[in-house]
Every structure is written in C-alpha cells, then in structure tokens.
Amino acid sequence: MTPDPVRQHLQSLPEPPLSDELWLRLSARHQRRANHRRVLRGATLALVLGIGTLWLAPWTPSGGNGPSRTHPATTTSPDTSVQAIDRALQAAYARGASDEEVAPLWEIRQRMIVEQPASSTLPPLSATGEST
C-alpha cells in the first residue's frame, strides 16, 4: 500500500495553538457532562430502588371481596364472623401454612355457615356488584 502524499503532509504539520478561552469552554463542557452523568446515575438508582421496593413489598389487594377500610363490617352483619375466619384463612395461605394448620379454620367456617339461620343469609351479588 502506497502512502497518500496529502495524508503524509497533513500528519507532518504541527498542532495549532489553542487559545485559553477555548480550553476554558472545553473544561466547562466536560464538567457539565460529568454532572449530567452523575444526575442520571442518581435518578436511575432511585428508580431501581423504587421499583425494587414496590416489587418486594407485600401486596394486599383492595378489591371488593372484604369490608373496606372506610366502612368496616358492623356487628349486625351476619357474615362478620365468617369474614373474620376467611381473613384468617387468607393470611394462613399467604404465609404458606400447611393443611394441618388450616383444617381447623375450615371446620369452624363450615359450622358457622351451617348454623346460620336461613333468613340471615344475604342474596348473592352479580359480577357488577348488584343483588340478583
């Protein structure tokens, strides 16, 4: 491969002198980029920690299956005791309880449902939340 005479000539030229103002601008730009990278790293770390916290935190659904926090079940509600047993069962299953641990709760729940008077049972709710 033969060297290009133009390229040889350009490489043989000395570096041009740079003004002090240019060095100050280059230094300031370098500092801004470093600060920008530092802010991006901090924001990324905060985002990852936030997502990790949400992902690892226990999730409790706030669906309509149980009494709401704003309107707790009253003592006149016939299902109050059954709902308490249901919550205990859910908590047991959530912590990975064995069948031997949850069997007594199921027996108590079954007895409570059988012993309830027929007049106190509530009509079933449809998928929209209205009585059928």
CSV table of C-alpha atoms in Angstrom, one decimal:
chain,number,residue,atom,x,y,z
A,1,MET,CA,0.0,0.0,0.0
A,2,THR,CA,1.4,3.3,-1.0
A,3,PRO,CA,1.1,6.2,1.4
A,4,ASP,CA,-1.0,9.1,0.2
A,5,PRO,CA,1.1,12.3,-0.2
A,6,VAL,CA,-1.7,14.5,1.1
A,7,ARG,CA,-2.1,12.5,4.3
A,8,GLN,CA,1.6,12.5,4.9
A,9,HIS,CA,1.8,16.3,4.5
A,10,LEU,CA,-1.2,16.8,7.0
A,11,GLN,CA,0.4,14.5,9.6
A,12,SER,CA,3.7,16.3,9.3
A,13,LEU,CA,2.1,19.7,10.2
A,14,PRO,CA,2.4,20.9,13.9
A,15,GLU,CA,-0.7,21.1,16.1
A,16,PRO,CA,-2.3,24.5,16.0
A,17,PRO,CA,-2.0,26.5,19.3
A,18,LEU,CA,-5.4,26.7,21.1
A,19,SER,CA,-6.5,29.9,23.0
A,20,ASP,CA,-7.1,29.9,26.7
A,21,GLU,CA,-10.7,30.7,26.1
A,22,LEU,CA,-11.2,27.5,24.2
A,23,TRP,CA,-9.6,25.5,27.0
A,24,LEU,CA,-12.0,27.1,29.5
A,25,ARG,CA,-15.0,26.3,27.3
A,26,LEU,CA,-13.8,22.7,26.9
A,27,SER,CA,-13.3,22.3,30.6
A,28,ALA,CA,-16.8,23.7,31.4
A,29,ARG,CA,-18.4,21.4,28.9
A,30,HIS,CA,-16.5,18.5,30.3
A,31,GLN,CA,-17.8,19.4,33.8
A,32,ARG,CA,-21.4,19.8,32.6
A,33,ARG,CA,-21.3,16.3,31.0
A,34,ALA,CA,-19.8,14.8,34.2
A,35,ASN,CA,-22.6,16.5,36.3
A,36,HIS,CA,-25.2,15.3,33.8
A,37,ARG,CA,-23.9,11.7,34.1
A,38,ARG,CA,-23.9,11.9,37.9
A,39,VAL,CA,-27.5,13.1,37.9
A,40,LEU,CA,-28.6,10.3,35.5
A,41,ARG,CA,-26.9,7.7,37.7
A,42,GLY,CA,-28.6,9.0,40.8
A,43,ALA,CA,-32.0,9.1,39.0
A,44,THR,CA,-31.5,5.6,37.7
A,45,LEU,CA,-30.5,4.3,41.2
A,46,ALA,CA,-33.6,6.0,42.7
A,47,LEU,CA,-35.9,4.5,40.0
A,48,VAL,CA,-34.4,1.0,40.5
A,49,LEU,CA,-34.7,1.2,44.3
A,50,GLY,CA,-38.3,2.4,44.0
A,51,ILE,CA,-39.3,-0.4,41.6
A,52,GLY,CA,-37.5,-2.9,43.7
A,53,THR,CA,-39.3,-1.7,46.9
A,54,LEU,CA,-42.7,-1.9,45.2
A,55,TRP,CA,-41.9,-5.3,43.7
A,56,LEU,CA,-40.6,-6.8,47.0
A,57,ALA,CA,-43.3,-5.2,49.2
A,58,PRO,CA,-46.2,-7.4,50.2
A,59,TRP,CA,-49.2,-6.6,48.0
A,60,THR,CA,-52.6,-6.6,49.6
A,61,PRO,CA,-55.5,-6.2,47.1
A,62,SER,CA,-58.1,-3.6,47.9
A,63,GLY,CA,-60.8,-5.3,45.8
A,64,GLY,CA,-64.4,-5.6,46.8
A,65,ASN,CA,-64.1,-9.1,48.4
A,66,GLY,CA,-63.9,-7.9,52.0
A,67,PRO,CA,-65.1,-5.0,54.1
A,68,SER,CA,-63.5,-1.7,53.1
A,69,ARG,CA,-61.3,0.3,55.4
A,70,THR,CA,-63.7,3.2,55.3
A,71,HIS,CA,-66.8,1.2,56.0
A,72,PRO,CA,-65.9,-1.7,58.4
A,73,ALA,CA,-68.4,-4.5,58.9
A,74,THR,CA,-70.9,-3.8,61.6
A,75,THR,CA,-71.8,-6.2,64.4
A,76,THR,CA,-75.3,-6.7,62.9
A,77,SER,CA,-73.8,-8.1,59.7
A,78,PRO,CA,-74.5,-11.9,59.7
A,79,ASP,CA,-71.2,-12.6,57.8
A,80,THR,CA,-68.9,-10.8,60.2
A,81,SER,CA,-67.7,-14.0,61.9
A,82,VAL,CA,-67.4,-15.8,58.6
A,83,GLN,CA,-65.4,-12.9,57.1
A,84,ALA,CA,-63.1,-13.0,60.1
A,85,ILE,CA,-62.4,-16.7,59.5
A,86,ASP,CA,-62.0,-16.0,55.8
A,87,ARG,CA,-59.4,-13.4,56.5
A,88,ALA,CA,-57.6,-15.8,58.9
A,89,LEU,CA,-57.6,-18.4,56.1
A,90,GLN,CA,-56.2,-15.9,53.6
A,91,ALA,CA,-53.5,-14.9,56.0
A,92,ALA,CA,-52.6,-18.6,56.7
A,93,TYR,CA,-52.4,-19.4,53.0
A,94,ALA,CA,-50.3,-16.2,52.3
A,95,ARG,CA,-47.7,-17.3,54.8
A,96,GLY,CA,-47.6,-20.8,53.4
A,97,ALA,CA,-49.5,-22.7,56.2
A,98,SER,CA,-49.8,-26.4,56.0
A,99,ASP,CA,-53.1,-28.3,55.6
A,100,GLU,CA,-53.0,-29.3,59.2
A,101,GLU,CA,-52.9,-25.6,60.2
A,102,VAL,CA,-55.8,-24.6,58.1
A,103,ALA,CA,-58.1,-27.6,58.6
A,104,PRO,CA,-59.5,-26.4,62.0
A,105,LEU,CA,-60.3,-23.0,60.4
A,106,TRP,CA,-62.2,-24.7,57.6
A,107,GLU,CA,-64.1,-26.8,60.1
A,108,ILE,CA,-65.1,-23.7,62.1
A,109,ARG,CA,-66.1,-21.9,58.9
A,110,GLN,CA,-68.2,-24.8,57.8
A,111,ARG,CA,-70.0,-25.0,61.1
A,112,MET,CA,-70.7,-21.2,61.1
A,113,ILE,CA,-72.2,-21.4,57.7
A,114,VAL,CA,-74.4,-24.4,58.5
A,115,GLU,CA,-75.6,-22.9,61.8
A,116,GLN,CA,-76.6,-19.5,60.3
A,117,PRO,CA,-80.4,-19.0,60.1
A,118,ALA,CA,-81.7,-19.1,56.5
A,119,SER,CA,-83.2,-15.6,57.0
A,120,SER,CA,-79.8,-14.0,57.7
A,121,THR,CA,-78.1,-15.1,54.5
A,122,LEU,CA,-77.6,-12.3,52.0
A,123,PRO,CA,-78.6,-12.7,48.4
A,124,PRO,CA,-75.6,-13.4,46.1
A,125,LEU,CA,-74.0,-10.5,44.2
A,126,SER,CA,-73.6,-10.4,40.5
A,127,ALA,CA,-70.3,-9.5,38.8
A,128,THR,CA,-71.4,-5.9,38.7
A,129,GLY,CA,-72.0,-5.8,42.4
A,130,GLU,CA,-75.8,-5.7,42.3
A,131,SER,CA,-78.1,-8.1,44.1
A,132,THR,CA,-79.7,-10.7,41.9
